[in-house]
Coordinates of N, CA, C and O in Angstrom, one line a residue:
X1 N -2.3 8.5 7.0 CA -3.3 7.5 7.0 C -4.2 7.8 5.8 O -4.5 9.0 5.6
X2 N -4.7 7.0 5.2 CA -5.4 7.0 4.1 C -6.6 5.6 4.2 O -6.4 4.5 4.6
X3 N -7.8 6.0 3.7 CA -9.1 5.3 3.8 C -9.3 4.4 2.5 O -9.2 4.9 1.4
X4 N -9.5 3.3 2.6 CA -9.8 2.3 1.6 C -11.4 2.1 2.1 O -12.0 2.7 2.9
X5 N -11.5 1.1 1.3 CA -13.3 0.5 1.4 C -13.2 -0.9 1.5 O -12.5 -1.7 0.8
X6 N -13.8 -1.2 2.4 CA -14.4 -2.6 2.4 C -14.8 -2.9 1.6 O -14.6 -2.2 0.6
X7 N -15.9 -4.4 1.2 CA -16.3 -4.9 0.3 C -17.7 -4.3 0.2 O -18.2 -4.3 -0.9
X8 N -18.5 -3.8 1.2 CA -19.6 -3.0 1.2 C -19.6 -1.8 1.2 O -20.7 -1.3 1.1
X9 N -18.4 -0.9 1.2 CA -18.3 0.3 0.6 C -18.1 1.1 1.8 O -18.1 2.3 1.6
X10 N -17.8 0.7 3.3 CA -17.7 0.8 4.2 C -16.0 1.7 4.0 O -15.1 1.4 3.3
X11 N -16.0 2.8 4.8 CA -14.8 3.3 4.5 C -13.6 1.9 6.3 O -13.8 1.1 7.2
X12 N -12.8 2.4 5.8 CA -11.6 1.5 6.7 C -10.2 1.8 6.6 O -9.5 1.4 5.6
X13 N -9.7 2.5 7.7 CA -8.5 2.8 7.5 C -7.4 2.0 6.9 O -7.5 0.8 6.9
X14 N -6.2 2.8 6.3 CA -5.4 2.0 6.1 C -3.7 2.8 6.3 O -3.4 3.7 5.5
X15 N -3.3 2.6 6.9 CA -1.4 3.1 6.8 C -1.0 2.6 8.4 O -1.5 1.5 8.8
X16 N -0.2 3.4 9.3 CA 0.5 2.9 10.1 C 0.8 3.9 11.6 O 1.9 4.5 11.6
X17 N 0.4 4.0 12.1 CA 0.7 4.7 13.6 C 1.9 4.7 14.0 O 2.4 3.6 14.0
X18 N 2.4 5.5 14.2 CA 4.0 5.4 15.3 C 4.3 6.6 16.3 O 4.6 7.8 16.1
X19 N 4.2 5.9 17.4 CA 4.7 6.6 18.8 C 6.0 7.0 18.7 O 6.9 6.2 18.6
X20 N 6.2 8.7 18.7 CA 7.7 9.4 18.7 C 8.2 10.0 19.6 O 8.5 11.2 19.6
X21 N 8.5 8.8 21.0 CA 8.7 9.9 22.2 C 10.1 9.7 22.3 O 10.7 10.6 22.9
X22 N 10.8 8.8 21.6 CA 12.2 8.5 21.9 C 13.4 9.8 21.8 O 14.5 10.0 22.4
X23 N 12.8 10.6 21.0 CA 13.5 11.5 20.1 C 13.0 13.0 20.7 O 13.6 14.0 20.5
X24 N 12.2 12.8 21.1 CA 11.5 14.3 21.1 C 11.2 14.6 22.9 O 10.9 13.7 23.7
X25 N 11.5 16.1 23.0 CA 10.7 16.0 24.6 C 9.1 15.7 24.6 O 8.6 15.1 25.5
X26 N 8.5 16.1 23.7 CA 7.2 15.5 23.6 C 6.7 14.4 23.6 O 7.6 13.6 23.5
X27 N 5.5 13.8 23.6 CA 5.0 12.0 22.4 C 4.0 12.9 21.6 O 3.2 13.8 21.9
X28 N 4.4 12.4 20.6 CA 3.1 12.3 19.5 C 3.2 10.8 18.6 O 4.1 10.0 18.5
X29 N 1.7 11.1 17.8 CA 1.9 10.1 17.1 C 2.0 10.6 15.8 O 1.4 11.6 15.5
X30 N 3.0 9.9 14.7 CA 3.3 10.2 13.6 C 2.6 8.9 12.6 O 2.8 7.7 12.8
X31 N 1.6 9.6 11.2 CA 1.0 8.7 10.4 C 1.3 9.0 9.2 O 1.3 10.2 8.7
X32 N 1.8 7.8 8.6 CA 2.4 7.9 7.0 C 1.7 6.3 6.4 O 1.4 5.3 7.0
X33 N 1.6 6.8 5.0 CA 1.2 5.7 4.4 C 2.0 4.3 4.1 O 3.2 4.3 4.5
X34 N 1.7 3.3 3.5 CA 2.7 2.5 3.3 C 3.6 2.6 2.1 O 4.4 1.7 2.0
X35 N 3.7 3.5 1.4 CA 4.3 4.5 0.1 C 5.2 4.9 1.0 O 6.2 4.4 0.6
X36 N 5.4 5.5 1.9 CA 5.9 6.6 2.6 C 7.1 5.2 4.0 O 8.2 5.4 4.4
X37 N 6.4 4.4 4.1 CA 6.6 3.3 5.4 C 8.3 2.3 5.0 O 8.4 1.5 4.0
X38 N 9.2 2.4 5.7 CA 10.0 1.6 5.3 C 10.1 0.5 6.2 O 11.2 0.4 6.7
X39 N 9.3 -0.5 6.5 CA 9.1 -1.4 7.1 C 8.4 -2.8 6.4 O 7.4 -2.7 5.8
X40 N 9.0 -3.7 6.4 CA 8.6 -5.0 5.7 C 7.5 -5.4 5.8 O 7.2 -5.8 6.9
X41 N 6.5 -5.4 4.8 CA 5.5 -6.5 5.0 C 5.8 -7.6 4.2 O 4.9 -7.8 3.4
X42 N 6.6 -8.3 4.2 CA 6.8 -9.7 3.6 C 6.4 -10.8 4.6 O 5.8 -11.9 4.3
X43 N 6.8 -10.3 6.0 CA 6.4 -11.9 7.1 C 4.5 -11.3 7.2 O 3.5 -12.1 7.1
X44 N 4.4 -9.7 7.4 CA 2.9 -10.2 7.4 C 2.1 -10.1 6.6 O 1.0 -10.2 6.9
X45 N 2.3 -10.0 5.7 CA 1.7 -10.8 4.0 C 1.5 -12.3 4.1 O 0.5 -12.8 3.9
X46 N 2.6 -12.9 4.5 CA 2.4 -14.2 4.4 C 2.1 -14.9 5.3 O 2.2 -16.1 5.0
X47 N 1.6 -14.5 6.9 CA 0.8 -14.6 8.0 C -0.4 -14.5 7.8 O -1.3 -15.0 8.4
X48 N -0.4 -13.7 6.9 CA -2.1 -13.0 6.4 C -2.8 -14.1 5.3 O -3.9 -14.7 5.3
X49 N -1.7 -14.2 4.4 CA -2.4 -15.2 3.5 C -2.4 -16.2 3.4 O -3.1 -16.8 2.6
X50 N -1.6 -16.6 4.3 CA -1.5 -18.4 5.5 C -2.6 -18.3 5.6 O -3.2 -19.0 4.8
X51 N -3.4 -17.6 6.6 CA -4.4 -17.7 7.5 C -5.4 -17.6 7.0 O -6.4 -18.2 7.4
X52 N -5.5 -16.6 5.6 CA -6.6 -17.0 4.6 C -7.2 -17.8 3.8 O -8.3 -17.7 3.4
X53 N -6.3 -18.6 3.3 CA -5.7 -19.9 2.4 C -6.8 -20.8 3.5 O -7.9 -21.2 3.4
X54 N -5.5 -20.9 4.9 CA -6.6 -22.0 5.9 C -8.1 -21.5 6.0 O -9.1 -22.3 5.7
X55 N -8.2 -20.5 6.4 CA -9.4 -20.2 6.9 C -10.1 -20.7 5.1 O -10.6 -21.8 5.2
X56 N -10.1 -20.4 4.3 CA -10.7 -20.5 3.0 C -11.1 -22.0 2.9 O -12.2 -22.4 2.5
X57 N -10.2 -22.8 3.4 CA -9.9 -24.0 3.0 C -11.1 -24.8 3.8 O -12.1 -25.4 3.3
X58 N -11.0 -24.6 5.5 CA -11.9 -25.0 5.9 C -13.4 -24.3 5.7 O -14.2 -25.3 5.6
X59 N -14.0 -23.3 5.6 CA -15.1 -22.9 4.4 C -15.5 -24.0 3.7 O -16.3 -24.9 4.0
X60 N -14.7 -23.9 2.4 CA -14.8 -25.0 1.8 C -15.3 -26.6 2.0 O -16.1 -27.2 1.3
X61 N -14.3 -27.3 3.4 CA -14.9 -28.6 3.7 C -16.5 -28.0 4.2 O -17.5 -28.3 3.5
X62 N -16.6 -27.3 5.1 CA -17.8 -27.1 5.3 C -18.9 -26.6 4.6 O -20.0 -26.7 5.2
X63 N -18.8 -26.1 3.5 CA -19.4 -26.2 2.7 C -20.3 -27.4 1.3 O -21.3 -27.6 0.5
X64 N -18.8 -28.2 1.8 CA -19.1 -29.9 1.0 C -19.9 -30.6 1.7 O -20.9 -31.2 1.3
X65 N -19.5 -30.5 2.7 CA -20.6 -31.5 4.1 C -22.0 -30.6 4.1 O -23.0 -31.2 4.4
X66 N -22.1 -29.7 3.8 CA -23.7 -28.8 3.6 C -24.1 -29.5 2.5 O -25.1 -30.2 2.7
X67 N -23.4 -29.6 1.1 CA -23.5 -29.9 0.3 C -24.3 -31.6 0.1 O -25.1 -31.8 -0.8
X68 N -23.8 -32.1 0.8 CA -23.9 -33.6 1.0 C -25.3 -33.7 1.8 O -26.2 -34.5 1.6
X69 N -25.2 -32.8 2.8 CA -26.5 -32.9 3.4 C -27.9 -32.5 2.8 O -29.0 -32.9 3.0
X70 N -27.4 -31.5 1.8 CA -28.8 -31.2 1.7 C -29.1 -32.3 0.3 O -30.2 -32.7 0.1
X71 N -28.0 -32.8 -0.5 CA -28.2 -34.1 -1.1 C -29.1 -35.2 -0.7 O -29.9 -35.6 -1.6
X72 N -29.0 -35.8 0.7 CA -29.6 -36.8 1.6 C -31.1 -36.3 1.7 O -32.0 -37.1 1.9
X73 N -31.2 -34.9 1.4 CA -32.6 -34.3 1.8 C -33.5 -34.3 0.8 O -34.7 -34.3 0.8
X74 N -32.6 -34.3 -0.4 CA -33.3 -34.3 -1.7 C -33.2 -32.9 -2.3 O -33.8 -32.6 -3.4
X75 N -32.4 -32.2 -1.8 CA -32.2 -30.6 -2.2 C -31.0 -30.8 -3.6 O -29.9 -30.3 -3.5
X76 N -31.4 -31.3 -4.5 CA -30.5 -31.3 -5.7 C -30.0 -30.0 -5.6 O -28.9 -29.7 -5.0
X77 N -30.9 -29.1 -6.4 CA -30.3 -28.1 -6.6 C -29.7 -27.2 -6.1 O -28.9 -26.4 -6.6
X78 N -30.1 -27.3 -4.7 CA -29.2 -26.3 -3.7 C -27.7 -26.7 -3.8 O -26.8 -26.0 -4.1
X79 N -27.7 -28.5 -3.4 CA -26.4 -28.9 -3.6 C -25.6 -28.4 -4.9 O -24.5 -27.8 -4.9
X80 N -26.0 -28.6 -5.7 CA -25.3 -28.2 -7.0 C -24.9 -27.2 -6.6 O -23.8 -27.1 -6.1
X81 N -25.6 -26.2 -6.8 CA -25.2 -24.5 -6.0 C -23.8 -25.0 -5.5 O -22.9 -25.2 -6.3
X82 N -23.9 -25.2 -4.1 CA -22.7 -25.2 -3.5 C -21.7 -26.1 -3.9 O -20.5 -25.7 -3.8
X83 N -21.8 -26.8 -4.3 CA -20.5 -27.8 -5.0 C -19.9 -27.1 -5.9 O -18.7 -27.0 -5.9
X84 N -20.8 -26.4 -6.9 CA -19.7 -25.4 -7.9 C -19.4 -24.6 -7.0 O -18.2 -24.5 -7.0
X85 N -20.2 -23.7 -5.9 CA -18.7 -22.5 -5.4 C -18.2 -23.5 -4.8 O -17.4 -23.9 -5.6
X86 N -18.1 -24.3 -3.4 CA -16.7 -24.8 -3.4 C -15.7 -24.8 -5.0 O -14.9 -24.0 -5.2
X87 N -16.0 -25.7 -5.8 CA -14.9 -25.6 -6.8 C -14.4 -24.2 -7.2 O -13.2 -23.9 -7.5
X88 N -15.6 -23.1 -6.9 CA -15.1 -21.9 -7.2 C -13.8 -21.7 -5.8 O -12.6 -21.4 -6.1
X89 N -14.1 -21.8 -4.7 CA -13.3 -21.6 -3.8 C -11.8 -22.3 -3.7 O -10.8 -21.9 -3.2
X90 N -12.1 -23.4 -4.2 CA -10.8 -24.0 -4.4 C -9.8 -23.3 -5.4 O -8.5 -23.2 -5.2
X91 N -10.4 -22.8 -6.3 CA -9.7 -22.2 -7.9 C -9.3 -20.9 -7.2 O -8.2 -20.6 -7.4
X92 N -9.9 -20.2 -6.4 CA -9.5 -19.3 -5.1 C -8.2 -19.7 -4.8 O -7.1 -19.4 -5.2
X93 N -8.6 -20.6 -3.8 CA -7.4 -21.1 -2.8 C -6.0 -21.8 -3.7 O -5.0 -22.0 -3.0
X94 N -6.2 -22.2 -5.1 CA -5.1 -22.1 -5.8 C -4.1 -21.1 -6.1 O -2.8 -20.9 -6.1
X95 N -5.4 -20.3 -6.6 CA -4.6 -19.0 -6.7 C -3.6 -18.0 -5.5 O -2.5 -17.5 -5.6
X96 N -5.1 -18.0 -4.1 CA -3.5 -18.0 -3.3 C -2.5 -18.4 -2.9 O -1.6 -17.7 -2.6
X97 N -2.5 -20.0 -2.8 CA -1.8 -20.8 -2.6 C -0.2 -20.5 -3.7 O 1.0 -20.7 -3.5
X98 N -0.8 -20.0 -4.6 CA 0.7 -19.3 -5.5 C 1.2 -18.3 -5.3 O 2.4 -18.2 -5.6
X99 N 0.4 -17.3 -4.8 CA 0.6 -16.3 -4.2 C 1.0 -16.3 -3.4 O 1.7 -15.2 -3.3
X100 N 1.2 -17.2 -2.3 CA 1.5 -17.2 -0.9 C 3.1 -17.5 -1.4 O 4.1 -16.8 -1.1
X101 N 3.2 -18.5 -2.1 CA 4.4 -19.4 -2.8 C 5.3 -18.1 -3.5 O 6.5 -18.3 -3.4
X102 N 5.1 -17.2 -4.1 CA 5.4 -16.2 -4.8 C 6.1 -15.1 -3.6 O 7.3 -14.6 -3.5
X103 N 5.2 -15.0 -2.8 CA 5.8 -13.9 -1.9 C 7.0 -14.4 -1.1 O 8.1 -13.8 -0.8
X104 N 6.5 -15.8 -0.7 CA 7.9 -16.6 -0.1 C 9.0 -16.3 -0.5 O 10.0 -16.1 0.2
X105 N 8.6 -16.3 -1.9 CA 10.5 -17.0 -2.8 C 10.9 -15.4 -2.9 O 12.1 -15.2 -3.0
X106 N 10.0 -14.1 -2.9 CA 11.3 -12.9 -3.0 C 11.2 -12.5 -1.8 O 11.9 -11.6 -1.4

């Protein structure tokens, strides 16, 4: 098992657990990295980045409808704000959207 960082610098595990009672008179648990892991992540790569594509996507409408509202209120500039990061989030969601498309096809 080996520690990565969140986006706040938060440490967070990362590799894979496995229960070894089949084999042994004992159980223990055995941890190896994904270097080390001969197990596919191709279906949950693309479970993962389904779900963040969606999840991203909806952000986005909701963020246009903020957008729109604070328009009606007279908040130019806040709107603007968010209208460019949606576009930023879209250029996002392009890019995973190929990504996701990429991992498919191998």
């Amino acid at each position: 098992m080996h520690l990565l960082n969140d986006e706040n610098g938060n440490p967070i595990e990362h590799g894979h657990n496995h229960d070894h009672c089949e084999t042994h008179e004992h159980c223990h648990e055995h941890e190896h990295s994904c270097k080390e892991c001969t197990h596919d992540h191709k279906d949950e790569s693309i479970a993962l980045l389904s779900y963040m594509l969606s999840h991203n996507e909806h952000h986005a409408q909701e963020l246009d409808q903020m957008a729109d509202n604070l328009e009606k209120l007279g908040m130019d500039g806040a709107a603007k704000q968010i209208k460019e990061a949606v576009s930023d989030f879209q250029k996002g969601n392009m890019r995973l959207s190929l990504a996701l498309t990429l991992v498919k096809g191998q």
